[in-house]
mmCIF file of C-alpha atoms in Angstrom:
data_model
loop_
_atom_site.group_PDB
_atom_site.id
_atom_site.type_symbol
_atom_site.label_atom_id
_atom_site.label_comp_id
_atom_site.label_asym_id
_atom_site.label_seq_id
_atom_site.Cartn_x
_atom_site.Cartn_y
_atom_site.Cartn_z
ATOM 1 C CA UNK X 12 36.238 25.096 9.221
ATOM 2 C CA UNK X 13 35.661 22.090 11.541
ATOM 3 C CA UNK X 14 33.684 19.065 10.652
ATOM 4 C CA UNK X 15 31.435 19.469 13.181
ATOM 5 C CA UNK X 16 30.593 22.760 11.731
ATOM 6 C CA UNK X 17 30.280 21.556 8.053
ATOM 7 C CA UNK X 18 28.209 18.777 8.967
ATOM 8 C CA UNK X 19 25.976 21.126 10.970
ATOM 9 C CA UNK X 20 25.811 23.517 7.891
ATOM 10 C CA UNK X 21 25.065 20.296 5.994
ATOM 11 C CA UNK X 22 22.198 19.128 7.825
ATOM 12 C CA UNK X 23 20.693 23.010 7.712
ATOM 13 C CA UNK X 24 21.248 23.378 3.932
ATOM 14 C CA UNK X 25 19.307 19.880 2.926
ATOM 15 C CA UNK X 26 16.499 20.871 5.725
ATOM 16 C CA UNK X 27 16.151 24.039 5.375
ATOM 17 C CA UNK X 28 17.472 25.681 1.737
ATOM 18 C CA UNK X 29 17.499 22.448 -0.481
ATOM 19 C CA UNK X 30 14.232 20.981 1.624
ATOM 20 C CA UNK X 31 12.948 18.159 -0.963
ATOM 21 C CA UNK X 32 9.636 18.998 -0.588
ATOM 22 C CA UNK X 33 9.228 22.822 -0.862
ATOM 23 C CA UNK X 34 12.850 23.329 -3.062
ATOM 24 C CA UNK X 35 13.170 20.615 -5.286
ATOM 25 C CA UNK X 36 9.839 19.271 -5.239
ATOM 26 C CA UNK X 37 10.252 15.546 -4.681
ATOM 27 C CA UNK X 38 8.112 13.587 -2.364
ATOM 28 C CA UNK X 39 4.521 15.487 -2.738
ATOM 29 C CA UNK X 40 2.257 12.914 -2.931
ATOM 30 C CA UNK X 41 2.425 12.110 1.251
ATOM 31 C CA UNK X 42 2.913 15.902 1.685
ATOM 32 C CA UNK X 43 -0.731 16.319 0.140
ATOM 33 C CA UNK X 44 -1.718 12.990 1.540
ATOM 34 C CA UNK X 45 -0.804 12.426 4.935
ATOM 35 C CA UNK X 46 -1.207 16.052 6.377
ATOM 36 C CA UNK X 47 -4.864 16.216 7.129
ATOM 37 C CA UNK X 48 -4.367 15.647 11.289
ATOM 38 C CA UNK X 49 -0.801 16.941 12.906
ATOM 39 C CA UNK X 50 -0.210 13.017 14.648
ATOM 40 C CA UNK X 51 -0.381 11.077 11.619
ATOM 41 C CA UNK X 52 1.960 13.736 9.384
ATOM 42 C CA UNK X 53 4.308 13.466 12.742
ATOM 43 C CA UNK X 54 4.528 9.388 12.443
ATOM 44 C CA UNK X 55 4.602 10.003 8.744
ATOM 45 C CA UNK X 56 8.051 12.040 9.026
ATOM 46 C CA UNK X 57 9.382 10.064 11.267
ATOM 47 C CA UNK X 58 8.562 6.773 9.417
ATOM 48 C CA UNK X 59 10.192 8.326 6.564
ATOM 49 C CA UNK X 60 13.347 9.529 8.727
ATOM 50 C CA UNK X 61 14.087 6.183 9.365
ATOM 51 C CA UNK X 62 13.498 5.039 6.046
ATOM 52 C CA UNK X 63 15.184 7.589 4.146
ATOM 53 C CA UNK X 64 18.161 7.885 5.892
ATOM 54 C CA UNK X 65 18.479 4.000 6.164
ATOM 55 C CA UNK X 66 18.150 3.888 2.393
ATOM 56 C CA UNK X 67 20.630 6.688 1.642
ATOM 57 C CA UNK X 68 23.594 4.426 3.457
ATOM 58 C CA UNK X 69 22.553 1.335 2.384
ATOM 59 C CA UNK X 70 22.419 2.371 -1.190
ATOM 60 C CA UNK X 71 25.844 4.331 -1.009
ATOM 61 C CA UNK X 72 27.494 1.087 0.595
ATOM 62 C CA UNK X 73 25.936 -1.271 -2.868
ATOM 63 C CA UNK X 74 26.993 1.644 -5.022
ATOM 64 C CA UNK X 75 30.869 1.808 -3.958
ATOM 65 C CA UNK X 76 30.871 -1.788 -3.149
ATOM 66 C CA UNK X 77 29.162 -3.431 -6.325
ATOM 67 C CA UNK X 78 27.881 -1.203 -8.632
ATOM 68 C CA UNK X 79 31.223 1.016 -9.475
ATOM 69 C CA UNK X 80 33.925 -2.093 -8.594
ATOM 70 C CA UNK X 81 32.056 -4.033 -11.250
ATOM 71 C CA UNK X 82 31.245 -1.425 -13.714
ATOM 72 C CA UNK X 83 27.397 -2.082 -13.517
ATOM 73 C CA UNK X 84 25.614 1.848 -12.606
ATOM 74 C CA UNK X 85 22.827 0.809 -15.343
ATOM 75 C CA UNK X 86 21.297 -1.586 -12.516
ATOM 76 C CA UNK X 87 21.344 1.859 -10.017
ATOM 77 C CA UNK X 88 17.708 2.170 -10.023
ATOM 78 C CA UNK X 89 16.678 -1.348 -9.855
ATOM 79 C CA UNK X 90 18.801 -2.248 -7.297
ATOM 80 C CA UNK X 91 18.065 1.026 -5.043
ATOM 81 C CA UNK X 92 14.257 0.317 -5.833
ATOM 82 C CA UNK X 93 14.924 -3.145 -4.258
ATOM 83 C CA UNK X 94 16.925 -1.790 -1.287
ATOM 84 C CA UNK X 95 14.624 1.201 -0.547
ATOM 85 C CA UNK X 96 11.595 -1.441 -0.686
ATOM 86 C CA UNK X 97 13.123 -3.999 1.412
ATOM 87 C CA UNK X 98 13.854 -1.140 4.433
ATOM 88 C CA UNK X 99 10.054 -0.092 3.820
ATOM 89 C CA UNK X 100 9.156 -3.390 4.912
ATOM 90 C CA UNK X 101 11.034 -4.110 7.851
ATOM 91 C CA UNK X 102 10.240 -0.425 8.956
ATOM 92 C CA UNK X 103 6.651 -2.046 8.449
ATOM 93 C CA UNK X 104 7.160 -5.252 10.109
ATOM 94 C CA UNK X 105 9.119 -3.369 13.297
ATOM 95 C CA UNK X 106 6.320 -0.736 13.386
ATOM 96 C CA UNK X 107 3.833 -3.099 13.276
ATOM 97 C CA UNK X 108 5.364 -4.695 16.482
ATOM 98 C CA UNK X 109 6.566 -1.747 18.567
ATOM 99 C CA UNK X 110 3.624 0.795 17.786
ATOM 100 C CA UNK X 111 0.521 -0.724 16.680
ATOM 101 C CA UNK X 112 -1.528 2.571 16.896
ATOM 102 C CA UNK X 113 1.024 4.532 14.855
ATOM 103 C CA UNK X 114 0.858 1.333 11.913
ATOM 104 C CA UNK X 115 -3.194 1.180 12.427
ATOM 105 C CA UNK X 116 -2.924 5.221 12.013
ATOM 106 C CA UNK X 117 -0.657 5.244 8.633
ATOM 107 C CA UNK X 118 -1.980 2.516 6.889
ATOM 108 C CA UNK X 119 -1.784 2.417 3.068
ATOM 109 C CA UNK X 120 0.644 5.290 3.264
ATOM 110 C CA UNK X 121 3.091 3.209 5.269
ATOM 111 C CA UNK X 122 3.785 1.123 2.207
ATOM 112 C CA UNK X 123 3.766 4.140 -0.316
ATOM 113 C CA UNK X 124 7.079 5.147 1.125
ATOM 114 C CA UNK X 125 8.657 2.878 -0.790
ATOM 115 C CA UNK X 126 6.999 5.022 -4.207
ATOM 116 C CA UNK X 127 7.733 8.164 -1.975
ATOM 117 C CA UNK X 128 9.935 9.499 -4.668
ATOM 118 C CA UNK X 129 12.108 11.757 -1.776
ATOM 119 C CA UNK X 130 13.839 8.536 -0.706
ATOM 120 C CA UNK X 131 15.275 7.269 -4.192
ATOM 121 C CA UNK X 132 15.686 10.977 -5.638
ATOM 122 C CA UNK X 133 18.023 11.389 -1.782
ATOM 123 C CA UNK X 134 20.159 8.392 -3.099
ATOM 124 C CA UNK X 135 20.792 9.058 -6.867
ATOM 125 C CA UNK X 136 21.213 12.579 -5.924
ATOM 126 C CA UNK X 137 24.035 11.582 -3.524
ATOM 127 C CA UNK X 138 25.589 8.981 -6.134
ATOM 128 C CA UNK X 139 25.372 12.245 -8.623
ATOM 129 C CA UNK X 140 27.350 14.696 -6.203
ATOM 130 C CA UNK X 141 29.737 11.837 -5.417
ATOM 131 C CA UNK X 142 29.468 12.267 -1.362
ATOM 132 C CA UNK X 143 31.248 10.074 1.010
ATOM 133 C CA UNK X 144 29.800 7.595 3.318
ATOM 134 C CA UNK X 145 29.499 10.008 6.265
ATOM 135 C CA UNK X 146 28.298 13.039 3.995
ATOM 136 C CA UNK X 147 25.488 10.614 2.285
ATOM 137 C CA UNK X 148 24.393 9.989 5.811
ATOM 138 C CA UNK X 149 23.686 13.250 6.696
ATOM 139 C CA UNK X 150 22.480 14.351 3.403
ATOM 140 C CA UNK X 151 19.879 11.269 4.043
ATOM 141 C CA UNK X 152 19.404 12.678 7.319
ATOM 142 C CA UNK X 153 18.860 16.572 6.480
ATOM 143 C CA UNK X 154 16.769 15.898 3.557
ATOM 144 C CA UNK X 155 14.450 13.881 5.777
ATOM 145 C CA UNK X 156 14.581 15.967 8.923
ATOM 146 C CA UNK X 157 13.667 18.849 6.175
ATOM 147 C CA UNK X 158 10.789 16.687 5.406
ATOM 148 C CA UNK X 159 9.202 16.237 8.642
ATOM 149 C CA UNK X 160 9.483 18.988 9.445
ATOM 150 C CA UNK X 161 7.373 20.874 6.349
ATOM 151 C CA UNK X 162 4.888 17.335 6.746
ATOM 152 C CA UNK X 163 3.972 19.294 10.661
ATOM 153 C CA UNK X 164 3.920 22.849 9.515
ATOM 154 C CA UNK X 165 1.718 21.870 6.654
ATOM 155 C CA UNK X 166 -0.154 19.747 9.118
ATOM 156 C CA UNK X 167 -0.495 22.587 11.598
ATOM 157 C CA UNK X 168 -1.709 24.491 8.622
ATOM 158 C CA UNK X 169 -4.572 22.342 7.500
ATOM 159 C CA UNK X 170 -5.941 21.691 11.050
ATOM 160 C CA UNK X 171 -6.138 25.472 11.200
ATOM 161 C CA UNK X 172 -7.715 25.852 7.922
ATOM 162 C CA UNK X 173 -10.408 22.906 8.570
ATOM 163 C CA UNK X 174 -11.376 25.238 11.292
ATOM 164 C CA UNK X 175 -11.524 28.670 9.555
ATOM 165 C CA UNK X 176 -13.704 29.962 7.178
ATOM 166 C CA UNK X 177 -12.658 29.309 3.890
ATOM 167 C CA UNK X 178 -14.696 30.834 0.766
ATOM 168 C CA UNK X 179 -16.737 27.583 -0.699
ATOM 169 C CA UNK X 180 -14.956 27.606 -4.044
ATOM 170 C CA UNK X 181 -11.471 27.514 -2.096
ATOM 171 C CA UNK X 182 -12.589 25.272 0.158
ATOM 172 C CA UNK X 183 -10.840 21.406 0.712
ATOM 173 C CA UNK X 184 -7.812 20.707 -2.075
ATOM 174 C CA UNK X 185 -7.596 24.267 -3.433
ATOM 175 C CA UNK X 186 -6.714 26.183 -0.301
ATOM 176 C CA UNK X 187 -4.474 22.969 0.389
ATOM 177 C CA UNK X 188 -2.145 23.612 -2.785
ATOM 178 C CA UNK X 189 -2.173 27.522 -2.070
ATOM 179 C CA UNK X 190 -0.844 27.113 1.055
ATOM 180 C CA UNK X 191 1.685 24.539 -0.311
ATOM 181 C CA UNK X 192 2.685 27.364 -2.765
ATOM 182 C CA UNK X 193 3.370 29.959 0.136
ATOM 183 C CA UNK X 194 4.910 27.512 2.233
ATOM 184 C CA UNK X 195 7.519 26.990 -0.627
ATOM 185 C CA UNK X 196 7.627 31.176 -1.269
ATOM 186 C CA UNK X 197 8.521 31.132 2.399
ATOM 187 C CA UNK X 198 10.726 28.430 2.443
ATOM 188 C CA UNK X 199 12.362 30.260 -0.467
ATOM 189 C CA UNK X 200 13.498 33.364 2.104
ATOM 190 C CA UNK X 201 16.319 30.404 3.225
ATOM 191 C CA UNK X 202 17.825 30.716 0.399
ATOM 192 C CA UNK X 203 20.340 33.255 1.849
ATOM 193 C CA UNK X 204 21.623 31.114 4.841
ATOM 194 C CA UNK X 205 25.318 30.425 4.525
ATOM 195 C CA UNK X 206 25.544 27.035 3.587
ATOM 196 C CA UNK X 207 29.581 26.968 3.259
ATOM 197 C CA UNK G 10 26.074 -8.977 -17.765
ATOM 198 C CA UNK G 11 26.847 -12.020 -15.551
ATOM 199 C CA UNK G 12 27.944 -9.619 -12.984
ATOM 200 C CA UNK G 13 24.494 -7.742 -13.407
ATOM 201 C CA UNK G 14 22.427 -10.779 -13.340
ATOM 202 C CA UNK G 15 24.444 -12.707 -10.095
ATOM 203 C CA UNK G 16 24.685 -8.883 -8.355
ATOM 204 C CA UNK G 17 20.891 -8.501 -8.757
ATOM 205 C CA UNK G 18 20.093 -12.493 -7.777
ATOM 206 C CA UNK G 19 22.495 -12.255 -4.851
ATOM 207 C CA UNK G 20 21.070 -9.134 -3.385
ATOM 208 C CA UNK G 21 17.359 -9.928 -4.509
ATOM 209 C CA UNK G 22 18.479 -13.374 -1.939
ATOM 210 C CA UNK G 23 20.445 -12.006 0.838
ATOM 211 C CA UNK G 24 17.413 -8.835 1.482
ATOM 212 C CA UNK G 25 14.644 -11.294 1.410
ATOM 213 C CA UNK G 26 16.671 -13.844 3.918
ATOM 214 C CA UNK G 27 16.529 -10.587 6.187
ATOM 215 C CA UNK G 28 13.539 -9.521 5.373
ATOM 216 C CA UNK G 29 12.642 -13.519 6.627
ATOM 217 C CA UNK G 30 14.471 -13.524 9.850
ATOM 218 C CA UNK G 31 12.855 -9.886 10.793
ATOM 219 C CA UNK G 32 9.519 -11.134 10.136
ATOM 220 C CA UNK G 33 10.285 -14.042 12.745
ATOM 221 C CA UNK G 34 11.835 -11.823 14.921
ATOM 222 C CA UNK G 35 9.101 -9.427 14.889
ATOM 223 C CA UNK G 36 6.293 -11.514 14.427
ATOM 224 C CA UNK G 37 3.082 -10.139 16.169
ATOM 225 C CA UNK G 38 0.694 -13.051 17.245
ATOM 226 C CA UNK G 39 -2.517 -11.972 15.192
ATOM 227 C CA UNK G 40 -6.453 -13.529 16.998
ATOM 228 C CA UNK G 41 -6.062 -17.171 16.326
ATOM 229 C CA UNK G 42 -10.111 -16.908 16.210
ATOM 230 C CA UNK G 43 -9.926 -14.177 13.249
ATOM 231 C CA UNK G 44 -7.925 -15.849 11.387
ATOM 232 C CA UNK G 45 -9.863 -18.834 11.092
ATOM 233 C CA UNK G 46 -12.712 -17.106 10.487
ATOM 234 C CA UNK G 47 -10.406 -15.550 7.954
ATOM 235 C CA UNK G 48 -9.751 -19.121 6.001
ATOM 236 C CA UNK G 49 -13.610 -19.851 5.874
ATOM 237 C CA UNK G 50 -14.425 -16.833 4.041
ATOM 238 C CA UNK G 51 -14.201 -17.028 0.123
ATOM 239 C CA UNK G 52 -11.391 -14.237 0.344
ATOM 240 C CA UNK G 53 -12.562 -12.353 -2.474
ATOM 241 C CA UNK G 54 -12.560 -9.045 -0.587
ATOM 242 C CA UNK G 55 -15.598 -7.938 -2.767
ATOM 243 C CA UNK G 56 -16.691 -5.495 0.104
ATOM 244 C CA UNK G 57 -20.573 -6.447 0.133
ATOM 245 C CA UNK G 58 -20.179 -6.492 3.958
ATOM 246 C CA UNK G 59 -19.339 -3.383 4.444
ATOM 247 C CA UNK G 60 -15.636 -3.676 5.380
ATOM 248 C CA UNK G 61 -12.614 -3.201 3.148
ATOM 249 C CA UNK G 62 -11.907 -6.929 3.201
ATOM 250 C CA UNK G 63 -12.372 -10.538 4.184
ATOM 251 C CA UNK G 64 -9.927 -9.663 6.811
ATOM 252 C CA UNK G 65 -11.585 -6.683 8.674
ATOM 253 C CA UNK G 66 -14.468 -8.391 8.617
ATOM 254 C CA UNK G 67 -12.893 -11.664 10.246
ATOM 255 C CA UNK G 68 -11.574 -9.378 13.107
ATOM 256 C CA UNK G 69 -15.084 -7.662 13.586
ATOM 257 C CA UNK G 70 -16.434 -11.076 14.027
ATOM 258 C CA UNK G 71 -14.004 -11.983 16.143
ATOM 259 C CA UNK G 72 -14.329 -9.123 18.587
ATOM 260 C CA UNK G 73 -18.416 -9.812 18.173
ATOM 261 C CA UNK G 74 -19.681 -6.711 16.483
ATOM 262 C CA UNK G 75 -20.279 -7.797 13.479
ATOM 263 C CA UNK G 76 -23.204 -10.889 12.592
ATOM 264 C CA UNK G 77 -22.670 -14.282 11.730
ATOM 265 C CA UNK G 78 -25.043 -13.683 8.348
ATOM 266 C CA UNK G 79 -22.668 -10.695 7.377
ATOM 267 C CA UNK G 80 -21.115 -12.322 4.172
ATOM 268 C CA UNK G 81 -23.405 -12.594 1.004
ATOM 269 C CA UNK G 82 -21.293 -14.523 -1.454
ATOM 270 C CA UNK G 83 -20.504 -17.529 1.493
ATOM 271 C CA UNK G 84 -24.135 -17.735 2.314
ATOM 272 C CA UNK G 85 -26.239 -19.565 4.415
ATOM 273 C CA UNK G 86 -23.425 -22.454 4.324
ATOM 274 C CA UNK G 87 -20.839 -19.703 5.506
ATOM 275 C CA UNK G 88 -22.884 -18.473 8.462
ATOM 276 C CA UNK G 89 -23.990 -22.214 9.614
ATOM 277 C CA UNK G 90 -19.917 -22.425 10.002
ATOM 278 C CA UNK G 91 -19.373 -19.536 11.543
ATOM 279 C CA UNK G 92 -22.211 -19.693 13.770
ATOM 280 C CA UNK G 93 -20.443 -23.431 14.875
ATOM 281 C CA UNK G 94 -17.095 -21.757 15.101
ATOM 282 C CA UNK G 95 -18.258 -18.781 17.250
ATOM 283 C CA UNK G 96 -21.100 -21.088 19.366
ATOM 284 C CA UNK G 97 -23.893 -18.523 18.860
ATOM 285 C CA UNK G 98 -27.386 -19.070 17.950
ATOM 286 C CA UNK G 99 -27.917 -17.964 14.473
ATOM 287 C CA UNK G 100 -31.069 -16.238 13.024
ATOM 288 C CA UNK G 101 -31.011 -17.271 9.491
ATOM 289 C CA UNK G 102 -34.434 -16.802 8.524
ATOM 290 C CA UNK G 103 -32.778 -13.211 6.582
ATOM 291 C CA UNK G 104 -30.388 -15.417 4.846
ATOM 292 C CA UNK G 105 -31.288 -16.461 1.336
ATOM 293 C CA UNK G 106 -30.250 -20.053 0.812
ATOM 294 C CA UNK G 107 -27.831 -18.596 -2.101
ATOM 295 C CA UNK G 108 -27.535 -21.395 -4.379
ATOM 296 C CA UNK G 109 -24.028 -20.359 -5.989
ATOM 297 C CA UNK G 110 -24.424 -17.881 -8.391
ATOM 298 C CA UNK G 111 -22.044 -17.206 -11.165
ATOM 299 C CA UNK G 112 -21.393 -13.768 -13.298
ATOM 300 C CA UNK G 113 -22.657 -14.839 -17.275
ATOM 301 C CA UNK G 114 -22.349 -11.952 -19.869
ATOM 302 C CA UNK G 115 -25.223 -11.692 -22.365
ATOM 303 C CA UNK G 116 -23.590 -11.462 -25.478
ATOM 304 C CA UNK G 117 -26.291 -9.405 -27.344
ATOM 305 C CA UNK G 118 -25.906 -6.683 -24.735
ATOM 306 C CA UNK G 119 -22.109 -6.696 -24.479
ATOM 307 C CA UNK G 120 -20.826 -3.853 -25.533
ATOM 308 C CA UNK G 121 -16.805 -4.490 -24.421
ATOM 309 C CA UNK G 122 -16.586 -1.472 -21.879
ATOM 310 C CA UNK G 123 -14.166 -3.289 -19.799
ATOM 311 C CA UNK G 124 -15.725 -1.675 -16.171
ATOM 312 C CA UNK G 125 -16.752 -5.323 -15.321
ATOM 313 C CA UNK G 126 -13.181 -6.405 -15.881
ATOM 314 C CA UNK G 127 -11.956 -3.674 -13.586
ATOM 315 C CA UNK G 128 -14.416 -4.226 -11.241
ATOM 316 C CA UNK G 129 -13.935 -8.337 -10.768
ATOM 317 C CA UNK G 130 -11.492 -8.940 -7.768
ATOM 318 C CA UNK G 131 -10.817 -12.336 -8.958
ATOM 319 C CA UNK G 132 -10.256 -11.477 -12.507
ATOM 320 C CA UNK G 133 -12.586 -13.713 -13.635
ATOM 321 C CA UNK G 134 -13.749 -11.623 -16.775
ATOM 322 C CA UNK G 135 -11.218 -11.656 -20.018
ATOM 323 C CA UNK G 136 -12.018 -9.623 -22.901
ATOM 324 C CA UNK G 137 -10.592 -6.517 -24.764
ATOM 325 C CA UNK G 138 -12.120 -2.838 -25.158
ATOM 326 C CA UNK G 139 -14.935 -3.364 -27.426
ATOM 327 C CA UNK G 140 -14.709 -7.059 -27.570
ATOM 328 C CA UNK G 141 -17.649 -9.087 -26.002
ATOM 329 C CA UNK G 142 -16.141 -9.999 -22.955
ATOM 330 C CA UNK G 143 -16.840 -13.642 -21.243
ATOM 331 C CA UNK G 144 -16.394 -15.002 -17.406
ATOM 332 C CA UNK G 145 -14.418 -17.480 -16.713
ATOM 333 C CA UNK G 146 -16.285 -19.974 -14.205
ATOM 334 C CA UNK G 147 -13.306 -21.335 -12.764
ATOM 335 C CA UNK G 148 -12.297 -18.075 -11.620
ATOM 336 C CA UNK G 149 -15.484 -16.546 -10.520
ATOM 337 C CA UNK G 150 -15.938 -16.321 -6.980
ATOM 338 C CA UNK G 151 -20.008 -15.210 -7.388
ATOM 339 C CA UNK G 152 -19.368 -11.547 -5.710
ATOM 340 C CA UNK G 153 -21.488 -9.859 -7.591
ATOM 341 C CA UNK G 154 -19.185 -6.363 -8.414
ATOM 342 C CA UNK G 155 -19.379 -6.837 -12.315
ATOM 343 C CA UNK G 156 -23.081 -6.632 -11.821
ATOM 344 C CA UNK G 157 -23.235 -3.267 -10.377
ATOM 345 C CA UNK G 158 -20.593 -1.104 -12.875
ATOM 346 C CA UNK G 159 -22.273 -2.971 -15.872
ATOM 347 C CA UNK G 160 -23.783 -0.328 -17.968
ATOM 348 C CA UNK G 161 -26.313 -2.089 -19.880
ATOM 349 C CA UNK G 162 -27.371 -4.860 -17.778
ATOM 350 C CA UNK G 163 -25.859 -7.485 -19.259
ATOM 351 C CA UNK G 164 -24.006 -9.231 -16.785
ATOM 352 C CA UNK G 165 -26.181 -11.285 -14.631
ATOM 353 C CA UNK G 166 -25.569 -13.891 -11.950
ATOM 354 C CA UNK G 167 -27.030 -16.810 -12.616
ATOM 355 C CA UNK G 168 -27.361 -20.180 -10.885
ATOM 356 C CA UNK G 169 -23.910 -22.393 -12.066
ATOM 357 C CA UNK G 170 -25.417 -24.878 -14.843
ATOM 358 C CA UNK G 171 -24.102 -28.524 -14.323
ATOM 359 C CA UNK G 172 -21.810 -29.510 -16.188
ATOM 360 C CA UNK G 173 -21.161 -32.986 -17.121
ATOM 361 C CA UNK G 174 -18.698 -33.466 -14.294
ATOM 362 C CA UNK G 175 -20.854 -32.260 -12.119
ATOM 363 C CA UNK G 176 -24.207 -33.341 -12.950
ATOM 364 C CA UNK G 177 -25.895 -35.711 -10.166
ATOM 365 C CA UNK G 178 -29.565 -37.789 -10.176
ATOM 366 C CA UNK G 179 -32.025 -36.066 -8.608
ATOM 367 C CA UNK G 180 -32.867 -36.861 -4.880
ATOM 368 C CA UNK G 181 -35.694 -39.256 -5.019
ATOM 369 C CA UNK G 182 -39.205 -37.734 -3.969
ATOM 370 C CA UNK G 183 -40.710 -39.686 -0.915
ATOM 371 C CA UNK G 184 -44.301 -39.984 -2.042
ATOM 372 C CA UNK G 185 -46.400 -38.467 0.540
ATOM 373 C CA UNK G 186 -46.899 -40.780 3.379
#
């Protein structure tokens, strides 16, 4: 098989079969959060593209560079924590220049990426299945593609729901999570793509 | 463990030099008006305004739809300045000449809930769960918050007593000409 192809098949398995959100569940609180109009979940995503996939090379380059040369994976966490918040902030501090709508329009959410739990569970999971620099950054890159991509369908959702007519005791946060839970049972019919 | 401890320091160092260079690089010029309105305002963010912060309510200012009278803890002092910074006529016949008022707990009604402790922006208020609790005057920026979650009334604001630092003579009365 070509690369070309296995990073292709790469990309679909992290988006699509292993999505964090709807397969392994990481990452829920701006999925619930952020998805009430289809603009802001789109900015979301692609706030969180940037981040995630950022994060996932920078923290692969301090893991083979420092942390296994010097025999120190106890500081993993800690010093992913401090990497994935320091690329949260300069996301914040370019966004804030380049699209002031888009930073007005995220607001407190911008900074929770760095708690979005997607990002760091992307890099230990990457450190865990030992991928190379290349397969890291696509991993990073599926996985967060995958994510913006359920953050508009759930978006899409919601603006439909707000509009139809949902039984009162269903109605708001309930109706949310259901929908949630089919999206995953859907999601869940990828499961026999060819990833290999 | 030195390797931890210079790993951690160096890389706690070299991402905030970036993260220092990117904010000059990207630096977005902010309303020089707002943000001296901004540094008059006590900076409490205690919200009796009506907007999340000092700072939304510095930019409402700024763009003129908000009123110069808009801030109760800064009082009448606080919209004098602003109505000098912003050279408009203010009406401050609505504005209660606050002397400043400080939070005091009465300790007979105390009954150590901790809510004003969550409530104080300033955390001004010490004091343990069922413990009497006590404000600190130092800290206490006279916002008023503690006042509204206490449960039995016994916070109050109260004018700040002098102290002997800060006690001065009376004015003399001019006798009545």
């Amino acid at each position: 098989m070509t690369t070309v192809t296995e990073y292709l098949l790469l990309l679909l398995g992290t988006a699509l079969v292993n999505n964090v959100v709807l397969a392994k569940f990481l990452g829920l609180c701006p999925f619930m959060g952020v998805s009430n109009k289809l603009d802001t979940a789109l900015g979301m995503g692609l706030a969180t593209t940037f981040v995630l996939t950022l994060a996932a090379v920078a923290s692969w380059l301090v893991e083979r560079l420092l942390l296994q040369p010097l025999d120190i994976g106890f500081l993993r966490i800690l010093a992913f924590i401090l990497i994935i918040a320091a690329v949260v902030q300069f996301t914040e501090m370019v966004m804030r220049k380049t699209s002031p709508v888009l930073y007005q329009m995220l607001g407190i959410y911008l900074p929770l990426i760095t708690t979005n739990c997607a990002v760091l569970g992307v890099a230990l999971l990457n450190v865990q299945e030992q991928n190379g620099f290349i397969h890291s950054l696509f991993y990073g890159l599926g996985s967060a593609l995958g994510f913006t991509l359920v953050m508009v369908i759930f978006a899409g959702l919601r603006e439909r729901l707000a509009l139809s007519a949902v039984p009162a005791m269903f109605a708001g946060a309930p109706i949310a999570f259901i929908v949630a839970g089919l999206l995953s049972l859907a999601f869940m019919g990828f499961a026999g793509l060819p990833t290999h | 463990m030195y390797a931890a401890i210079v790993v951690l320091t160096a890389m706690g160092l070299s991402l905030g030099f970036v993260l220092g260079l990117a904010a000059r690089l990207f630096r977005v010029e902010a309303d020089p008006v707002a943000e001296k309105i901004e540094a008059l305002m006590p900076g409490s963010q205690c919200g009796q305004c009506g907007y999340p912060g000092c700072k939304p309510a510095a930019e409402a200012l700024a763009r003129g739809e908000a009123s110069v009278t808009l801030c109760p803890p800064g009082g009448r002092a606080l919209a004098e300045e602003l109505a000098q910074l912003l050279g408009v006529q203010a009406d401050l016949s609505g504005v209660k000449d606050a002397v400043p008022m400080l939070a005091r707990v009465d300790e007979d009604l105390c009954i150590g809930c901790l809510k004003c402790l969550r409530a104080c922006p300033t955390d001004a208020v010490i004091g343990a769960a069922k413990q009497i609790h006590c404000v600190l005057p130092e800290a206490c920026s006279g916002c008023g918050k503690c006042v509204d979650v206490c449960p039995t009334e016994c916070m109050q604001m109260l004018p700040i007593e002098p102290t002997v630092r800060t006690w001065r003579w009376p004015k003399p009365v001019l006798a009545a000409a």
